[in-house]
Tab-separated table of C-alpha atoms in Angstrom:
chain	number	residue	atom	x	y	z
A	939	MET	CA	12.507	-56.829	46.948
A	940	SER	CA	8.872	-56.922	47.854
A	941	THR	CA	6.700	-56.845	44.992
A	942	LEU	CA	3.328	-56.547	46.722
A	943	LEU	CA	1.026	-53.724	45.642
A	944	SER	CA	-1.671	-51.989	47.513
A	945	ARG	CA	-3.512	-48.724	46.274
A	946	ARG	CA	-1.291	-46.567	48.469
A	947	ALA	CA	2.036	-48.250	47.506
A	948	PHE	CA	0.892	-47.953	43.876
A	949	LEU	CA	0.122	-44.136	44.221
A	950	ARG	CA	2.853	-43.161	46.643
A	951	GLY	CA	5.751	-43.663	44.208
A	952	GLY	CA	4.295	-41.807	41.247
A	953	VAL	CA	6.701	-42.168	38.271
A	954	ALA	CA	9.481	-43.563	40.406
A	955	ALA	CA	7.254	-46.301	41.565
A	956	ALA	CA	6.077	-46.878	37.928
A	957	GLY	CA	9.710	-47.474	37.172
A	958	THR	CA	10.156	-49.899	39.969
A	959	VAL	CA	6.848	-51.523	39.248
A	960	ALA	CA	7.968	-52.109	35.707
A	961	ALA	CA	11.042	-53.860	36.989
A	962	SER	CA	9.346	-56.040	39.521
A	963	PRO	CA	7.535	-59.425	38.948
A	964	VAL	CA	4.240	-57.899	39.866
A	965	ALA	CA	4.478	-55.422	37.106
A	966	LYS	CA	5.335	-58.131	34.750
A	967	ALA	CA	2.331	-59.903	36.073
A	968	LEU	CA	-0.214	-56.958	36.033
A	969	PRO	CA	0.061	-55.921	32.506
A	970	GLN	CA	0.042	-59.503	31.142
A	971	ASP	CA	-2.639	-62.295	31.338
A	972	ASN	CA	-0.307	-64.852	29.888
A	973	THR	CA	2.260	-65.095	32.814
A	974	SER	CA	2.452	-68.354	34.619
A	975	GLU	CA	2.498	-66.634	37.793
A	976	GLN	CA	-0.567	-66.692	39.868
A	977	LEU	CA	-1.476	-63.514	41.551
A	978	ALA	CA	-3.108	-63.537	44.878
A	979	THR	CA	-4.730	-60.920	46.981
A	980	LEU	CA	-4.180	-60.486	50.716
A	981	ILE	CA	-7.039	-59.145	52.985
A	982	ASP	CA	-6.117	-57.805	56.295
A	983	ILE	CA	-9.310	-57.933	58.091
A	984	GLN	CA	-8.328	-55.936	61.042
A	985	ARG	CA	-7.674	-52.911	58.537
A	986	CYS	CA	-11.211	-52.917	57.122
A	987	ILE	CA	-13.549	-50.286	58.464
A	988	GLY	CA	-16.581	-51.318	56.451
A	989	CYS	CA	-16.858	-48.230	54.492
A	990	GLU	CA	-17.933	-50.061	51.337
A	991	SER	CA	-15.741	-47.943	49.095
A	992	CYS	CA	-14.562	-51.332	47.621
A	993	VAL	CA	-18.239	-52.428	47.044
A	994	GLU	CA	-19.055	-49.269	45.127
A	995	ALA	CA	-15.946	-49.167	43.145
A	996	CYS	CA	-16.574	-52.775	42.082
A	997	ARG	CA	-20.151	-51.934	40.960
A	998	ASP	CA	-18.981	-48.907	38.977
A	999	SER	CA	-16.055	-50.544	37.374
A	1000	ASN	CA	-17.999	-53.572	36.302
A	1001	GLN	CA	-21.455	-51.761	35.370
A	1002	THR	CA	-20.799	-52.749	31.601
A	1003	LYS	CA	-20.509	-56.464	32.671
A	1004	PHE	CA	-23.864	-56.563	34.528
A	1005	PRO	CA	-26.776	-58.307	32.942
A	1006	ASN	CA	-29.425	-56.662	31.089
A	1007	PRO	CA	-32.058	-59.230	30.770
A	1008	ALA	CA	-34.731	-59.296	28.076
A	1009	LYS	CA	-38.341	-59.501	29.560
A	1010	PRO	CA	-40.710	-61.336	29.687
A	1011	PHE	CA	-38.503	-64.248	30.355
A	1012	PRO	CA	-39.285	-67.427	28.314
A	1013	LYS	CA	-41.334	-69.981	29.865
A	1014	MET	CA	-39.052	-72.815	31.185
A	1015	TYR	CA	-39.941	-76.327	31.465
A	1016	PRO	CA	-40.384	-78.150	33.731
A	1017	ASN	CA	-41.759	-75.780	36.327
A	1018	ARG	CA	-39.494	-76.644	38.954
A	1019	VAL	CA	-36.708	-74.580	36.965
A	1020	PRO	CA	-36.265	-71.451	39.222
A	1021	VAL	CA	-36.485	-67.860	37.601
A	1022	GLU	CA	-33.732	-65.906	39.325
A	1023	ASP	CA	-34.244	-62.072	38.629
A	1024	TRP	CA	-32.109	-59.522	40.264
A	1025	SER	CA	-32.614	-56.887	37.699
A	1026	GLU	CA	-35.236	-55.201	39.949
A	1027	LYS	CA	-33.075	-55.441	43.009
A	1028	GLN	CA	-29.850	-54.071	41.674
A	1029	ASP	CA	-29.304	-51.961	44.767
A	1030	VAL	CA	-28.868	-54.953	47.173
A	1031	MET	CA	-25.381	-54.719	48.709
A	1032	ASP	CA	-25.516	-56.990	51.619
A	1033	ARG	CA	-24.910	-60.229	49.705
A	1034	LEU	CA	-23.636	-61.582	46.484
A	1035	THR	CA	-25.924	-60.839	43.428
A	1036	PRO	CA	-25.393	-60.926	39.699
A	1037	TYR	CA	-25.119	-56.993	40.189
A	1038	ASN	CA	-22.991	-57.243	43.441
A	1039	TRP	CA	-19.857	-59.221	43.269
A	1040	LEU	CA	-18.421	-58.056	46.313
A	1041	PHE	CA	-19.933	-57.103	49.872
A	1042	ILE	CA	-18.889	-56.464	53.432
A	1043	GLN	CA	-19.796	-59.181	56.015
A	1044	SER	CA	-19.749	-58.275	59.657
A	1045	ALA	CA	-19.179	-60.294	62.681
A	1046	TYR	CA	-18.985	-59.351	66.333
A	1047	VAL	CA	-16.221	-61.160	68.068
A	1048	ASP	CA	-14.031	-60.963	71.012
A	1049	VAL	CA	-10.727	-59.349	70.344
A	1050	ASN	CA	-8.337	-59.203	73.294
A	1051	GLY	CA	-11.286	-59.219	75.710
A	1052	GLU	CA	-13.216	-56.394	73.769
A	1053	GLU	CA	-16.241	-57.033	71.690
A	1054	THR	CA	-15.255	-55.807	68.292
A	1055	GLU	CA	-17.143	-55.650	65.030
A	1056	LEU	CA	-15.027	-57.165	62.197
A	1057	SER	CA	-15.663	-56.100	58.605
A	1058	ILE	CA	-14.806	-58.689	56.017
A	1059	PRO	CA	-14.898	-57.942	52.267
A	1060	ARG	CA	-16.231	-61.046	50.546
A	1061	ARG	CA	-16.192	-62.051	46.997
A	1062	CYS	CA	-14.826	-64.986	44.900
A	1063	MET	CA	-11.819	-66.711	46.509
A	1064	HIS	CA	-10.133	-67.349	42.908
A	1065	CYS	CA	-9.162	-70.924	44.021
A	1066	THR	CA	-5.740	-72.265	42.682
A	1067	ASN	CA	-7.666	-75.206	41.083
A	1068	PRO	CA	-11.140	-73.764	40.793
A	1069	PRO	CA	-13.960	-76.454	40.521
A	1070	CYS	CA	-16.190	-73.940	39.073
A	1071	VAL	CA	-13.813	-73.639	36.023
A	1072	LYS	CA	-12.681	-77.408	36.041
A	1073	LEU	CA	-16.179	-78.745	36.074
A	1074	CYS	CA	-18.060	-76.343	33.770
A	1075	PRO	CA	-19.378	-78.598	31.019
A	1076	TRP	CA	-19.008	-75.854	28.327
A	1077	GLY	CA	-15.767	-74.201	29.195
A	1078	ALA	CA	-17.688	-70.921	29.949
A	1079	ALA	CA	-15.860	-70.780	33.184
A	1080	GLN	CA	-12.190	-70.136	32.637
A	1081	GLN	CA	-8.978	-69.694	34.533
A	1082	LEU	CA	-6.404	-67.161	33.492
A	1083	ASP	CA	-2.685	-67.876	33.687
A	1084	ASN	CA	-2.492	-65.323	36.486
A	1085	GLY	CA	-4.842	-67.233	38.725
A	1086	ILE	CA	-8.087	-65.368	37.957
A	1087	SER	CA	-11.183	-67.345	37.344
A	1088	ARG	CA	-13.884	-65.788	35.328
A	1089	ILE	CA	-17.091	-66.585	33.731
A	1090	ASP	CA	-17.644	-65.717	29.952
A	1091	ALA	CA	-21.095	-64.178	29.949
A	1092	ASP	CA	-21.306	-64.820	26.084
A	1093	LEU	CA	-21.068	-68.723	26.745
A	1094	CYS	CA	-22.539	-69.282	30.080
A	1095	LEU	CA	-25.999	-71.154	29.741
A	1096	GLY	CA	-26.814	-70.469	33.532
A	1097	GLY	CA	-26.986	-74.021	34.477
A	1098	SER	CA	-25.607	-73.001	38.059
A	1099	LYS	CA	-23.270	-76.050	38.147
A	1100	CYS	CA	-20.420	-73.722	39.026
A	1101	LYS	CA	-22.451	-72.351	42.086
A	1102	ASN	CA	-23.210	-76.051	43.170
A	1103	VAL	CA	-19.582	-77.217	42.967
A	1104	CYS	CA	-18.094	-74.132	44.585
A	1105	PRO	CA	-17.325	-74.564	48.305
A	1106	TRP	CA	-18.613	-71.067	49.006
A	1107	GLN	CA	-21.380	-70.993	46.387
A	1108	ILE	CA	-20.084	-67.726	44.999
A	1109	PRO	CA	-21.592	-67.349	41.289
A	1110	GLN	CA	-25.018	-65.757	41.044
A	1111	ARG	CA	-27.522	-66.444	38.404
A	1112	GLN	CA	-29.523	-63.954	36.323
A	1113	THR	CA	-32.409	-65.302	34.303
A	1114	GLY	CA	-33.214	-63.978	30.808
A	1115	THR	CA	-29.905	-63.286	29.511
A	1116	GLY	CA	-27.161	-64.901	27.630
A	1117	LEU	CA	-26.630	-67.680	24.961
A	1118	TYR	CA	-29.506	-69.934	26.110
A	1119	LEU	CA	-31.983	-67.433	24.696
A	1120	ASP	CA	-30.581	-68.346	21.244
A	1121	LEU	CA	-30.728	-72.156	21.649
A	1122	LEU	CA	-33.535	-73.875	23.561
A	1123	PRO	CA	-34.764	-71.471	26.237
A	1124	SER	CA	-37.617	-73.313	27.414
A	1125	LEU	CA	-35.795	-76.687	27.751
A	1126	ALA	CA	-31.978	-75.964	28.487
A	1127	GLY	CA	-30.179	-73.188	30.410
A	1128	ASN	CA	-31.467	-70.502	32.562
A	1129	GLY	CA	-29.359	-67.270	32.036
A	1130	VAL	CA	-25.914	-66.426	33.040
A	1131	MET	CA	-23.832	-66.950	36.253
A	1132	TYR	CA	-21.940	-63.943	37.448
A	1133	LYS	CA	-19.116	-63.248	39.997
A	1134	CYS	CA	-16.053	-61.280	40.658
A	1135	ASP	CA	-13.443	-61.628	37.841
A	1136	ARG	CA	-10.932	-59.581	39.892
A	1137	CYS	CA	-11.034	-56.916	37.299
A	1138	HIS	CA	-9.138	-59.183	34.640
A	1139	ASP	CA	-9.428	-56.454	32.115
A	1140	ARG	CA	-8.004	-53.841	34.373
A	1141	ILE	CA	-5.140	-56.106	35.461
A	1142	ALA	CA	-4.448	-56.823	31.742
A	1143	GLU	CA	-3.919	-53.031	31.355
A	1144	GLY	CA	-1.530	-52.979	34.315
A	1145	GLU	CA	-4.128	-51.315	36.859
A	1146	LEU	CA	-5.052	-52.563	40.035
A	1147	PRO	CA	-8.385	-54.219	40.525
A	1148	ALA	CA	-11.142	-51.569	41.310
A	1149	CYS	CA	-11.569	-52.764	45.008
A	1150	ILE	CA	-7.998	-52.439	45.741
A	1151	ASP	CA	-7.679	-49.170	44.001
A	1152	ALA	CA	-10.523	-47.571	45.845
A	1153	CYS	CA	-9.753	-48.816	49.328
A	1154	PRO	CA	-8.800	-45.845	51.631
A	1155	GLU	CA	-7.382	-48.337	54.297
A	1156	ASP	CA	-5.112	-50.438	52.095
A	1157	VAL	CA	-6.979	-53.538	53.324
A	1158	GLN	CA	-5.965	-55.448	50.235
A	1159	THR	CA	-2.599	-56.115	48.713
A	1160	ILE	CA	-1.919	-58.027	45.412
A	1161	GLY	CA	1.105	-59.774	44.269
A	1162	PRO	CA	2.604	-63.201	43.460
A	1163	ARG	CA	0.903	-65.926	45.484
A	1164	ASP	CA	4.166	-67.017	47.338
A	1165	GLU	CA	4.994	-63.445	48.428
A	1166	ILE	CA	1.291	-62.883	49.490
A	1167	ILE	CA	1.504	-66.038	51.564
A	1168	ALA	CA	4.828	-64.848	53.183
A	1169	GLU	CA	3.140	-61.613	54.022
A	1170	ALA	CA	0.233	-63.061	55.563
A	1171	HIS	CA	2.330	-65.419	57.626
A	1172	ARG	CA	4.418	-62.341	58.753
A	1173	ILE	CA	1.240	-60.302	59.792
A	1174	ALA	CA	-0.229	-63.352	61.434
A	1175	ALA	CA	2.959	-63.847	63.430
A	1176	ASP	CA	2.942	-60.147	64.343
A	1177	ILE	CA	-0.659	-60.025	65.666
A	1178	ASP	CA	-0.738	-63.807	66.733
A	1179	GLY	CA	-3.488	-64.104	64.206
A	1180	TYR	CA	-4.958	-66.786	61.835
A	1181	ILE	CA	-5.037	-67.268	58.035
A	1182	TYR	CA	-7.838	-68.293	55.689
A	1183	GLY	CA	-7.447	-69.269	52.130
A	1184	GLU	CA	-3.970	-70.752	51.958
A	1185	HIS	CA	-5.024	-74.391	52.266
A	1186	GLU	CA	-8.909	-74.105	51.822
A	1187	ASN	CA	-10.211	-76.085	48.753
A	1188	GLY	CA	-6.512	-76.876	48.140
A	1189	GLY	CA	-5.473	-73.312	48.131
A	1190	THR	CA	-7.060	-70.097	46.940
A	1191	ASN	CA	-5.725	-66.773	45.532
A	1192	THR	CA	-7.576	-64.730	48.174
A	1193	ILE	CA	-5.865	-64.950	51.682
A	1194	TYR	CA	-7.473	-63.462	54.718
A	1195	VAL	CA	-5.553	-62.578	57.784
A	1196	SER	CA	-7.515	-62.131	61.137
A	1197	PRO	CA	-6.859	-61.617	64.812
A	1198	VAL	CA	-9.424	-64.115	65.777
A	1199	PRO	CA	-9.991	-67.722	64.669
A	1200	PHE	CA	-12.038	-68.004	61.434
A	1201	GLU	CA	-14.310	-70.599	63.229
A	1202	GLU	CA	-15.151	-68.128	65.612
A	1203	ILE	CA	-15.812	-65.427	62.920
A	1204	ASN	CA	-17.781	-68.044	61.077
A	1205	ARG	CA	-20.073	-68.933	64.039
A	1206	ALA	CA	-20.617	-65.075	64.749
A	1207	MET	CA	-21.467	-64.286	61.168
A	1208	GLU	CA	-24.998	-64.286	59.712
A	1209	GLY	CA	-25.372	-66.938	57.038
A	1210	GLY	CA	-27.771	-67.373	54.188
A	1211	LYS	CA	-28.158	-67.404	50.444
A	1212	GLY	CA	-25.446	-65.397	48.755
A	1213	ILE	CA	-23.535	-65.081	51.859
A	1214	PRO	CA	-20.265	-67.288	51.795
A	1215	HIS	CA	-18.940	-68.894	54.935
A	1216	LEU	CA	-15.581	-68.805	56.497
A	1217	GLY	CA	-15.653	-72.333	57.738
A	1218	ALA	CA	-13.494	-75.433	56.551
A	1219	ALA	CA	-13.326	-76.079	52.912
A	1220	THR	CA	-11.582	-79.354	52.027
A	1221	ASN	CA	-10.016	-79.859	48.603
A	1222	ARG	CA	-12.993	-80.857	46.208
A	1223	MET	CA	-10.956	-81.735	43.220
A	1224	GLU	CA	-8.426	-84.054	45.232
A	1225	ALA	CA	-10.354	-87.296	44.678
A	1226	ALA	CA	-10.387	-86.757	41.000
A	1227	GLU	CA	-6.765	-85.762	40.799
A	1228	ASN	CA	-5.759	-89.053	42.758
A	1229	LEU	CA	-7.961	-90.966	40.267
A	1230	ALA	CA	-6.153	-89.251	37.335
A	1231	LEU	CA	-3.186	-91.517	38.276
A	1232	ALA	CA	-5.423	-94.568	37.688
A	1233	MET	CA	-5.919	-93.478	34.047
A	1234	VAL	CA	-2.014	-93.561	33.592
A	1235	ILE	CA	-1.846	-97.083	35.078
A	1236	ALA	CA	-5.035	-98.193	33.088
A	1237	PRO	CA	-3.255	-99.132	29.836
A	1238	PHE	CA	-0.667	-101.037	31.664
A	1239	ALA	CA	-3.400	-102.906	33.432
A	1240	GLY	CA	-4.960	-103.728	30.027
A	1241	LEU	CA	-1.547	-105.009	28.689
A	1242	ALA	CA	-1.115	-107.119	31.876
A	1243	ALA	CA	-4.413	-108.625	31.372
A	1244	ALA	CA	-3.440	-109.556	27.833
A	1245	ALA	CA	0.016	-110.833	29.028
A	1246	GLY	CA	-1.208	-114.462	28.272
A	1247	LYS	CA	-1.971	-113.669	24.790
A	1248	ILE	CA	1.285	-111.619	24.308
A	1249	VAL	CA	3.450	-114.568	25.567
A	1250	LYS	CA	1.334	-117.091	23.440
A	1251	HIS	CA	1.812	-114.854	20.366
A	1252	PHE	CA	5.723	-114.503	20.721
A	1253	LYS	CA	6.041	-118.175	21.848
A	1254	SER	CA	4.173	-119.410	18.787
A	1255	GLY	CA	6.446	-116.941	16.669
A	1256	ILE	CA	9.487	-118.592	18.152
A	1257	ASP	CA	8.051	-122.196	17.635
A	1258	GLN	CA	7.195	-121.315	13.926
A	1259	GLY	CA	10.820	-120.124	13.557
A	1260	ASP	CA	12.270	-123.283	15.187
A	1261	ALA	CA	10.034	-125.362	12.879
A	1262	ASN	CA	11.418	-123.454	9.800
A	1263	GLU	CA	14.944	-123.972	10.960
A	1264	THR	CA	14.247	-127.748	11.412
A	1265	LYS	CA	13.012	-128.000	7.829
B	1139	MET	CA	-12.227	-127.838	20.189
B	1140	LYS	CA	-14.868	-129.954	22.227
B	1141	PRO	CA	-18.496	-128.644	22.032
B	1142	ASN	CA	-18.683	-127.844	25.791
B	1143	SER	CA	-15.440	-125.885	25.365
B	1144	THR	CA	-16.987	-123.767	22.632
B	1145	THR	CA	-19.894	-123.267	24.845
B	1146	ALA	CA	-17.803	-122.112	27.591
B	1147	THR	CA	-15.962	-119.608	25.218
B	1148	GLN	CA	-19.125	-118.236	23.899
B	1149	SER	CA	-20.505	-117.620	27.310
B	1150	SER	CA	-17.379	-116.023	28.524
B	1151	SER	CA	-17.473	-113.935	25.395
B	1152	ARG	CA	-21.167	-112.795	26.244
B	1153	TRP	CA	-20.172	-112.016	29.681
B	1154	SER	CA	-17.217	-109.945	28.471
B	1155	ALA	CA	-19.536	-108.156	26.016
B	1156	THR	CA	-22.073	-107.525	28.709
B	1157	PHE	CA	-19.364	-106.146	31.038
B	1158	ASN	CA	-17.875	-103.931	28.405
B	1159	GLY	CA	-21.261	-102.684	27.361
B	1160	GLY	CA	-22.122	-101.990	30.853
B	1161	ILE	CA	-18.933	-99.931	31.558
B	1162	LEU	CA	-19.721	-97.790	28.396
B	1163	PHE	CA	-23.166	-97.351	29.519
B	1164	LEU	CA	-22.085	-95.911	32.958
B	1165	LEU	CA	-19.539	-93.952	31.313
B	1166	MET	CA	-22.134	-92.362	29.083
B	1167	LEU	CA	-24.545	-91.893	32.046
B	1168	THR	CA	-22.072	-90.375	34.294
B	1169	GLY	CA	-20.660	-88.119	31.353
B	1170	PHE	CA	-24.243	-86.684	30.785
B	1171	ALA	CA	-24.508	-86.139	34.443
B	1172	GLN	CA	-21.706	-83.666	34.098
B	1173	MET	CA	-24.457	-81.496	32.646
B	1174	PRO	CA	-27.038	-79.967	35.011
B	1175	ILE	CA	-29.924	-81.940	33.527
B	1176	PHE	CA	-30.716	-84.988	35.708
B	1177	LYS	CA	-32.087	-82.917	38.449
B	1178	ARG	CA	-34.063	-80.412	36.254
B	1179	TYR	CA	-35.751	-83.229	34.509
B	1180	TYR	CA	-36.661	-85.202	37.606
B	1181	ILE	CA	-34.362	-88.297	36.753
B	1182	ALA	CA	-32.409	-87.715	39.944
B	1183	ASP	CA	-35.750	-87.754	41.911
B	1184	ILE	CA	-36.111	-91.514	40.863
B	1185	PRO	CA	-35.565	-93.606	44.053
B	1186	GLY	CA	-31.778	-94.785	43.776
B	1187	LEU	CA	-30.866	-92.116	41.367
B	1188	GLY	CA	-30.233	-89.220	43.530
B	1189	TRP	CA	-26.483	-89.621	43.026
B	1190	LEU	CA	-26.826	-88.347	39.436
B	1191	ALA	CA	-27.487	-84.979	40.620
B	1192	GLN	CA	-24.285	-84.958	42.705
B	1193	PHE	CA	-21.497	-83.518	40.591
B	1194	TYR	CA	-18.560	-84.562	42.585
B	1195	VAL	CA	-19.925	-88.204	42.866
B	1196	THR	CA	-20.632	-88.396	39.048
B	1197	HIS	CA	-17.315	-86.810	38.255
B	1198	PHE	CA	-15.403	-89.360	40.440
B	1199	LEU	CA	-17.248	-92.256	38.900
B	1200	HIS	CA	-16.773	-91.025	35.371
B	1201	TYR	CA	-12.938	-91.002	35.994
B	1202	LEU	CA	-13.356	-94.546	37.632
B	1203	PHE	CA	-15.162	-95.973	34.682
B	1204	ALA	CA	-12.945	-94.241	32.226
B	1205	ALA	CA	-9.900	-95.764	33.782
B	1206	ILE	CA	-11.564	-99.289	33.427
B	1207	PHE	CA	-12.554	-98.563	29.936
B	1208	VAL	CA	-8.990	-97.386	28.942
B	1209	ALA	CA	-7.778	-100.819	30.451
B	1210	ILE	CA	-10.465	-102.694	28.309
B	1211	ALA	CA	-9.574	-100.772	25.184
B	1212	THR	CA	-5.777	-101.586	25.601
B	1213	TYR	CA	-6.626	-105.245	26.227
B	1214	LYS	CA	-8.983	-105.442	23.270
B	1215	THR	CA	-6.480	-103.704	20.882
B	1216	ALA	CA	-3.776	-106.147	22.057
B	1217	GLU	CA	-6.046	-109.069	21.499
B	1218	TYR	CA	-7.037	-107.851	18.003
B	1219	MET	CA	-3.375	-107.248	16.919
B	1220	LEU	CA	-2.041	-110.523	18.341
B	1221	GLU	CA	-4.918	-112.979	17.668
B	1222	LYS	CA	-7.767	-111.889	15.949
B	1223	LYS	CA	-6.122	-109.965	12.986
B	1224	GLN	CA	-5.007	-113.166	11.210
B	1225	VAL	CA	-8.791	-114.085	10.637
B	1226	TRP	CA	-10.829	-111.028	11.180
B	1227	LYS	CA	-10.706	-107.317	9.937
B	1228	LEU	CA	-12.366	-104.347	11.012
B	1229	SER	CA	-15.671	-103.636	9.193
B	1230	PRO	CA	-16.444	-100.138	8.053
B	1231	ARG	CA	-18.725	-99.675	11.172
B	1232	GLY	CA	-15.921	-101.163	13.294
B	1233	TYR	CA	-13.414	-98.386	11.933
B	1234	LEU	CA	-15.779	-95.709	12.779
B	1235	MET	CA	-16.512	-97.186	16.285
B	1236	VAL	CA	-12.754	-97.605	16.926
B	1237	LEU	CA	-12.058	-94.101	15.734
B	1238	THR	CA	-14.711	-92.716	17.856
B	1239	LEU	CA	-13.755	-94.471	20.978
B	1240	PHE	CA	-10.049	-93.458	20.528
B	1241	GLY	CA	-11.155	-89.884	20.130
B	1242	LEU	CA	-13.201	-90.043	23.194
B	1243	ILE	CA	-10.210	-91.447	25.035
B	1244	PHE	CA	-8.037	-88.716	23.513
B	1245	THR	CA	-10.354	-85.782	24.177
B	1246	GLY	CA	-11.213	-87.140	27.706
B	1247	GLY	CA	-7.499	-87.593	28.415
B	1248	LEU	CA	-6.749	-83.943	27.590
B	1249	LEU	CA	-9.749	-82.985	29.777
B	1250	VAL	CA	-8.333	-85.054	32.712
B	1251	ILE	CA	-5.046	-83.113	32.215
B	1252	ARG	CA	-6.834	-79.766	32.138
B	1253	ASN	CA	-8.412	-80.643	35.418
B	1254	LEU	CA	-5.075	-81.043	37.289
B	1255	SER	CA	-3.923	-78.219	39.425
B	1256	GLY	CA	-1.641	-75.696	37.649
B	1257	ILE	CA	-2.647	-76.673	34.089
B	1258	TYR	CA	-3.767	-74.039	31.910
B	1259	PHE	CA	-5.309	-74.613	28.417
B	1260	PRO	CA	-6.514	-71.814	26.277
B	1261	ALA	CA	-10.106	-71.286	26.755
B	1262	SER	CA	-10.980	-71.837	23.029
B	1263	PHE	CA	-9.102	-75.139	23.218
B	1264	ILE	CA	-11.071	-76.332	26.297
B	1265	ILE	CA	-14.247	-75.349	24.691
B	1266	ALA	CA	-13.271	-77.375	21.504
B	1267	LEU	CA	-12.430	-80.249	23.750
B	1268	ASP	CA	-15.735	-80.101	25.750
B	1269	ILE	CA	-17.850	-79.836	22.472
B	1270	GLY	CA	-15.813	-82.466	20.751
B	1271	HIS	CA	-16.011	-84.886	23.551
B	1272	LEU	CA	-19.902	-84.516	23.565
B	1273	LEU	CA	-20.123	-84.756	19.749
B	1274	LEU	CA	-18.077	-87.971	19.856
B	1275	VAL	CA	-20.481	-89.452	22.524
B	1276	PHE	CA	-23.393	-88.681	20.223
B	1277	GLY	CA	-21.502	-90.263	17.392
B	1278	LEU	CA	-20.819	-93.399	19.587
B	1279	MET	CA	-24.483	-93.610	20.480
B	1280	ALA	CA	-25.505	-93.266	16.759
B	1281	GLY	CA	-22.939	-96.165	15.954
B	1282	VAL	CA	-24.321	-98.356	18.704
B	1283	ALA	CA	-28.009	-97.724	17.507
B	1284	TYR	CA	-26.978	-98.414	13.918
B	1285	GLY	CA	-25.374	-101.685	15.084
B	1286	LEU	CA	-28.396	-102.890	16.713
B	1287	PHE	CA	-30.675	-102.139	13.918
B	1288	SER	CA	-28.460	-103.417	11.104
B	1289	LYS	CA	-27.089	-106.347	13.081
B	1290	THR	CA	-23.685	-105.617	11.664
B	1291	GLY	CA	-20.608	-106.224	13.903
B	1292	TRP	CA	-17.194	-104.498	14.401
B	1293	LEU	CA	-15.389	-107.383	12.752
B	1294	ALA	CA	-15.713	-109.096	9.265
B	1295	ARG	CA	-13.888	-112.183	8.101
B	1296	ARG	CA	-10.942	-111.536	5.797
């Protein structure tokens, strides 16, 4: 039985669906954050009409999580530290900002010989092994058991390392808010980083993320990653299409399906700050993962280096024993 | 032992201490580089130090130096247990340094495991590990500084 959920599938069945959902792996995944199953979302690009219902729903649903910076901002040293203030530009909807965690990207591409405008919802990819989480020096970025990566606004110091290491530079900074104000605001930190948390609180309550819930076209589907991948391959086979997110950066929990190659979409898209690409993204954590093996071998290497001393020690013990026996 | 043999042993010991100290220094440098401070404070602007602001480079190097350090720590432990223990014992400072270093290896090892794909630790545990690892480094630096000023070693004669 398929356990994938879109808004329509969620609503259509009413109580009956609720019963079905309760018995399905997705239902188990949705109400609990402590499941070991990674949930992924499938974004079928050809369904998106660019109405921005998802964008508005995201903003409404996450309103309470948005920054409310204190002004004037503390003077930061040295002067090169950039002040990033989006509080006066909260209406910006054509890129990622601390107040806009999802936006619609457009690209004019050739689909079956016809120039077509593709609309692509863009937000955090929720990598299966997220560098933003793994390389955060304070543990402020966290990955939940269900694959959601989120930034704890109460802990983040706004150093922007997460953005720097993200293959898509997703997290966005707001100066003048967060823990750094209580520490050394002039010398360390610079606000808080914000990004999509895939409505972790709604999912914990068994609800769909706001963007999926609001979509009138069922562009997005959520479910266990392996089922989402299978569904993405089924659609791709049907339309002779392409998949993005399955292997990028070692795999993500946001899978796009498109009728045209993503390289083509990427070329046709407008780039810039706060506008993530759809190009190649190699696994950034792979080199460190391979080196982790060296850590396991290291103690044995140390013992091998001490082999001479170990042999000498036991040999002298045996010699001592022989000498005692001779006496 | 012949005098020139003693000189060779001392020289080898000095080289070994310099190498071990160098690895420890590089570990601390690449460890601090995990925080976004070297670019902010112009250190990465110094010619030849630009790599300190490249997080994936410093992360890889931190792992590499950590692996070498773990090998050295294992060797030194074996050497102490098999050879030196008969004549030497750990001084109070030595005890603290060894505890600090093993604490660093322990917390660092857990952080390496945390970084593997598919590994989930509770958020509060990760925060404790991050802060614990950092505090242990400060402890290590304090221990090294105390040793330099007081001229006390890690070992004392039994």
